[in-house]
């Protein structure tokens, strides 16, 4: 339990600092950053598996279509989450991205209801209703759905669900996902190179190249820690810990990147934070009562 909490906390702390990393390579288009994350992640994970002599699982998994199908789904969700997040940070939407991860715990509750057929308690229904009111307010005040937050919350919620029930451990599961994504990323980078648009080659800054190469460990280590932590601790504890990341991102958006935070958006955030407080308080009360 304590080890799981440590793993998950480290992962969410790293993700809280991600806006600083993506801002530092803001000259690179989001799709190219995404491709480099896939390429360098597989290289890093391959080295780790080789050092640990941990390749015996792969032939067995390749003979299990059902397992492969679940990891194709998780790879697609992870790719969508990565791309939208990178784009939002590099286009001045750090606060909107943080809202997605504030919504994520409530998405987890809904997925538990719809997919795992879990029953919701009354307070959980109220929390979801309050959060829906917050999303509705943000939609009405901005004149459009907070699509960045909704996509990030839904894709990461789905990814977490698939990884919690996955047939492979954290390191092997992430390695399989990146193997599936690698060919697409390689073809895209080769296409960029042939058309003279590969920033890794063309950038005059060595720091940009080093930061792109660092995408491997920067991407893989928190994901492995998250998957390992998710398997060791209850979803309720995982839900509490994950507020660390969006809180850090929101603060960076306001204090470091100086994004606007008008009163209408503040009201929407307060409504959603109220839903989260209700959800957390109810969960703690039920847990204490059970003990």
Coordinates of C-alpha atoms in Angstrom, one line a residue:
X1 CA 0.0 0.0 0.0
X2 CA 2.7 2.5 1.0
X3 CA 4.8 1.6 -2.0
X4 CA 1.8 2.1 -4.3
X5 CA 1.2 5.5 -2.8
X6 CA 4.8 6.5 -3.3
X7 CA 4.8 5.3 -7.0
X8 CA 1.5 7.2 -7.8
X9 CA 2.6 10.4 -6.0
X10 CA 5.8 10.5 -8.0
X11 CA 3.9 10.0 -11.2
X12 CA 1.4 12.8 -10.5
X13 CA 4.2 15.2 -9.3
X14 CA 6.1 14.6 -12.6
X15 CA 2.9 15.2 -14.6
X16 CA 2.3 18.4 -12.7
X17 CA 5.6 19.8 -14.1
X18 CA 4.9 18.7 -17.7
X19 CA 3.8 22.2 -18.8
X20 CA 7.3 23.4 -18.1
X21 CA 8.8 20.7 -20.3
X22 CA 6.4 21.2 -23.3
X23 CA 6.8 25.0 -23.1
X24 CA 10.5 24.5 -23.4
X25 CA 10.1 22.7 -26.7
X26 CA 7.3 25.0 -27.9
X27 CA 9.0 25.5 -31.2
X28 CA 8.2 21.8 -32.1
X29 CA 4.7 21.1 -33.5
X30 CA 2.5 19.0 -31.2
X31 CA 2.3 16.0 -33.6
X32 CA 6.1 15.8 -33.9
X33 CA 6.5 16.0 -30.1
X34 CA 4.0 13.1 -29.9
X35 CA 5.9 11.0 -32.4
X36 CA 9.2 11.6 -30.6
X37 CA 7.6 10.6 -27.3
X38 CA 6.7 7.3 -28.9
X39 CA 10.1 6.7 -30.5
X40 CA 12.3 7.6 -27.6
X41 CA 10.0 5.9 -25.1
X42 CA 10.3 2.6 -26.9
X43 CA 14.1 3.0 -27.0
X44 CA 14.3 3.7 -23.3
X45 CA 11.9 0.9 -22.4
X46 CA 13.7 -1.5 -24.7
X47 CA 17.0 -0.8 -22.9
X48 CA 15.3 -1.3 -19.5
X49 CA 13.8 -4.6 -20.5
X50 CA 17.2 -5.8 -22.0
X51 CA 19.1 -4.9 -18.9
X52 CA 16.5 -6.7 -16.7
X53 CA 16.4 -9.6 -19.2
X54 CA 12.6 -9.3 -19.2
X55 CA 11.5 -10.2 -22.8
X56 CA 9.9 -13.6 -22.1
X57 CA 6.4 -12.2 -21.8
X58 CA 6.3 -10.9 -25.4
X59 CA 5.9 -14.2 -27.4
X60 CA 3.2 -15.3 -25.1
X61 CA 1.2 -12.1 -25.4
X62 CA 1.5 -12.1 -29.2
X63 CA -0.5 -15.3 -29.2
X64 CA -3.4 -13.7 -27.2
X65 CA -5.6 -11.6 -29.5
X66 CA -7.8 -10.5 -26.6
X67 CA -4.9 -9.1 -24.6
X68 CA -3.5 -7.4 -27.8
X69 CA -6.9 -5.9 -28.4
X70 CA -7.1 -4.3 -25.0
X71 CA -3.7 -2.8 -25.4
X72 CA -4.5 -1.4 -28.8
X73 CA -7.4 0.3 -27.1
X74 CA -5.3 1.7 -24.3
X75 CA -2.6 2.8 -26.8
X76 CA -5.2 4.8 -28.8
X77 CA -6.5 6.5 -25.7
X78 CA -3.0 7.3 -24.5
X79 CA -2.1 8.8 -27.9
X80 CA -5.3 11.0 -28.0
X81 CA -4.5 12.1 -24.4
X82 CA -0.9 13.0 -25.2
X83 CA -1.7 14.9 -28.4
X84 CA -4.5 17.0 -26.9
X85 CA -2.4 17.8 -23.8
X86 CA 0.7 18.8 -25.8
X87 CA -1.4 21.0 -28.1
X88 CA -3.2 22.7 -25.3
X89 CA 0.0 23.5 -23.4
X90 CA 1.7 24.8 -26.5
X91 CA -1.3 26.9 -27.4
X92 CA -1.9 28.7 -24.1
X93 CA -4.5 26.3 -22.6
X94 CA -2.7 25.0 -19.5
X95 CA -5.6 25.9 -17.2
X96 CA -8.1 24.2 -19.5
X97 CA -5.9 21.1 -19.5
X98 CA -5.7 21.1 -15.7
X99 CA -9.5 21.1 -15.6
X100 CA -9.5 17.8 -17.5
X101 CA -7.6 16.1 -14.8
X102 CA -9.8 17.7 -12.1
X103 CA -12.8 16.1 -13.9
X104 CA -11.1 12.8 -14.4
X105 CA -12.0 11.3 -10.9
X106 CA -15.7 11.8 -11.7
X107 CA -15.1 10.2 -15.1
X108 CA -13.7 7.2 -13.3
X109 CA -16.9 7.0 -11.2
X110 CA -19.0 7.1 -14.3
X111 CA -16.9 4.4 -16.0
X112 CA -17.2 2.2 -13.0
X113 CA -21.0 2.6 -13.3
X114 CA -21.2 2.0 -17.0
X115 CA -18.4 -0.5 -17.6
X116 CA -17.9 -2.3 -14.3
X117 CA -21.6 -2.1 -13.3
X118 CA -20.7 -0.6 -10.0
X119 CA -23.5 1.0 -8.0
X120 CA -23.2 4.7 -7.0
X121 CA -24.1 6.0 -3.6
X122 CA -26.4 9.0 -3.4
X123 CA -23.6 11.5 -2.6
X124 CA -21.6 10.3 -5.6
X125 CA -24.6 10.9 -7.9
X126 CA -24.9 14.4 -6.4
X127 CA -21.2 15.0 -7.0
X128 CA -21.5 14.0 -10.6
X129 CA -24.6 16.3 -11.0
X130 CA -22.8 19.2 -9.5
X131 CA -19.8 18.7 -11.8
X132 CA -22.1 18.5 -14.8
X133 CA -23.5 21.9 -13.7
X134 CA -20.0 23.2 -13.6
X135 CA -19.3 22.0 -17.2
X136 CA -22.7 23.4 -18.3
X137 CA -21.7 26.8 -16.8
X138 CA -18.3 26.8 -18.5
X139 CA -20.0 25.9 -21.8
X140 CA -22.6 28.7 -21.4
X141 CA -20.2 31.4 -20.3
X142 CA -17.6 30.6 -23.0
X143 CA -20.1 29.8 -25.7
X144 CA -18.6 26.4 -26.4
X145 CA -18.0 23.1 -24.7
X146 CA -14.7 22.9 -22.6
X147 CA -13.6 20.2 -25.1
X148 CA -10.0 20.1 -24.0
X149 CA -10.9 19.3 -20.5
X150 CA -13.6 16.7 -21.5
X151 CA -11.3 14.9 -24.0
X152 CA -8.4 14.8 -21.5
X153 CA -10.7 13.6 -18.6
X154 CA -12.4 10.9 -20.7
X155 CA -9.3 9.5 -22.4
X156 CA -7.2 9.3 -19.3
X157 CA -10.1 7.8 -17.3
X158 CA -10.5 5.1 -20.0
X159 CA -6.8 4.5 -20.0
X160 CA -6.6 4.1 -16.3
X161 CA -9.5 1.7 -16.3
X162 CA -7.8 -0.5 -19.0
X163 CA -4.5 -0.4 -17.2
X164 CA -6.0 -1.3 -13.9
X165 CA -7.6 -4.5 -15.4
X166 CA -4.7 -5.2 -17.8
X167 CA -3.1 -8.7 -18.1
X168 CA 0.4 -7.3 -18.0
X169 CA 2.4 -5.5 -15.3
X170 CA 3.3 -1.8 -15.6
X171 CA 6.6 -2.0 -17.5
X172 CA 5.5 -4.8 -19.9
X173 CA 2.2 -3.1 -20.6
X174 CA 3.7 0.3 -21.5
X175 CA 6.3 -1.4 -23.6
X176 CA 3.6 -3.2 -25.6
X177 CA 1.7 0.0 -26.1
X178 CA 4.7 1.9 -27.4
X179 CA 5.6 -1.1 -29.7
X180 CA 2.1 -0.7 -31.3
X181 CA 2.6 3.1 -31.6
X182 CA 6.2 2.9 -32.8
X183 CA 5.6 2.1 -36.6
X184 CA 3.2 5.1 -37.0
X185 CA 5.6 7.4 -35.2
X186 CA 8.6 6.2 -37.3
X187 CA 6.7 6.7 -40.6
X188 CA 5.7 10.2 -39.6
X189 CA 9.2 11.2 -38.6
X190 CA 10.6 9.8 -41.8
X191 CA 8.0 11.7 -43.8
X192 CA 9.0 14.9 -42.0
X193 CA 12.7 14.2 -42.7
X194 CA 12.1 13.6 -46.4
X195 CA 10.2 17.0 -46.6
X196 CA 12.8 18.9 -44.6
X197 CA 10.5 19.5 -41.7
X198 CA 12.2 17.4 -39.0
X199 CA 12.7 19.8 -36.1
X200 CA 15.1 17.4 -34.4
X201 CA 17.5 17.7 -37.4
X202 CA 16.7 21.3 -38.5
X203 CA 16.6 23.1 -35.1
X204 CA 19.6 25.4 -34.5
X205 CA 19.3 24.7 -30.7
X206 CA 21.0 21.6 -29.3
X207 CA 18.9 22.0 -26.2
X208 CA 15.8 21.2 -28.3
X209 CA 17.3 18.0 -29.6
X210 CA 18.3 16.9 -26.1
X211 CA 14.9 17.7 -24.7
X212 CA 13.2 15.7 -27.5
X213 CA 15.5 12.7 -26.8
X214 CA 14.7 13.0 -23.1
X215 CA 11.0 12.5 -24.0
X216 CA 11.7 8.7 -23.6
X217 CA 12.4 8.6 -19.8
X218 CA 10.3 11.7 -19.2
X219 CA 7.3 9.9 -20.7
X220 CA 7.9 6.3 -19.6
X221 CA 9.0 6.6 -16.0
X222 CA 5.8 8.4 -14.7
X223 CA 3.5 6.1 -16.7
X224 CA 5.3 3.0 -15.3
X225 CA 5.0 4.4 -11.8
X226 CA 1.3 5.3 -12.4
X227 CA 0.5 1.8 -13.6
X228 CA 2.4 0.2 -10.8
X229 CA 0.8 2.4 -8.2
X230 CA -2.7 1.8 -9.7
X231 CA -2.3 -1.9 -9.2
X232 CA -1.3 -1.6 -5.6
X233 CA -3.8 0.9 -4.1
X234 CA -7.6 1.3 -4.1
X235 CA -9.1 3.6 -6.7
X236 CA -10.3 5.9 -4.0
X237 CA -6.7 6.6 -2.8
X238 CA -5.6 6.9 -6.5
X239 CA -8.4 9.5 -7.0
X240 CA -7.2 11.6 -4.1
X241 CA -3.6 11.6 -5.2
X242 CA -4.3 12.6 -8.7
X243 CA -5.5 16.1 -7.7
X244 CA -1.8 16.9 -7.1
X245 CA -1.1 17.1 -10.9
X246 CA -3.9 19.4 -12.1
X247 CA -3.4 21.6 -9.0
X248 CA 0.2 22.1 -10.0
X249 CA -0.7 22.7 -13.7
X250 CA -3.4 25.3 -12.8
X251 CA -0.9 27.2 -10.7
X252 CA 1.7 27.1 -13.4
X253 CA -0.9 28.3 -15.9
X254 CA -1.7 31.4 -13.7
X255 CA 1.6 32.2 -12.2
X256 CA 4.2 31.1 -14.8
X257 CA 2.4 31.3 -18.1
X258 CA 0.1 34.2 -17.1
X259 CA -3.1 32.8 -18.7
X260 CA -6.3 34.7 -18.1
X261 CA -8.6 33.4 -15.4
X262 CA -11.8 35.5 -15.7
X263 CA -14.5 35.4 -13.1
X264 CA -16.8 33.3 -15.2
X265 CA -14.1 30.6 -15.5
X266 CA -13.4 30.9 -11.8
X267 CA -17.1 30.2 -11.0
X268 CA -17.1 27.1 -13.2
X269 CA -13.9 25.8 -11.5
X270 CA -15.4 26.5 -8.1
X271 CA -18.5 24.5 -8.9
X272 CA -16.4 21.5 -10.1
X273 CA -14.0 21.8 -7.1
X274 CA -17.1 21.7 -4.9
X275 CA -18.2 18.5 -6.6
X276 CA -14.8 17.0 -6.0
X277 CA -14.8 18.0 -2.3
X278 CA -18.2 16.3 -1.9
X279 CA -16.9 13.2 -3.7
X280 CA -13.7 13.1 -1.5
X281 CA -15.5 13.8 1.7
X282 CA -18.1 11.2 1.0
X283 CA -15.5 8.6 0.2
X284 CA -13.5 9.3 3.4
X285 CA -16.7 9.2 5.5
X286 CA -17.7 5.8 4.0
X287 CA -14.2 4.5 4.4
X288 CA -14.0 5.6 8.1
X289 CA -17.4 4.1 8.8
X290 CA -16.4 0.8 7.3
X291 CA -13.4 0.6 9.5

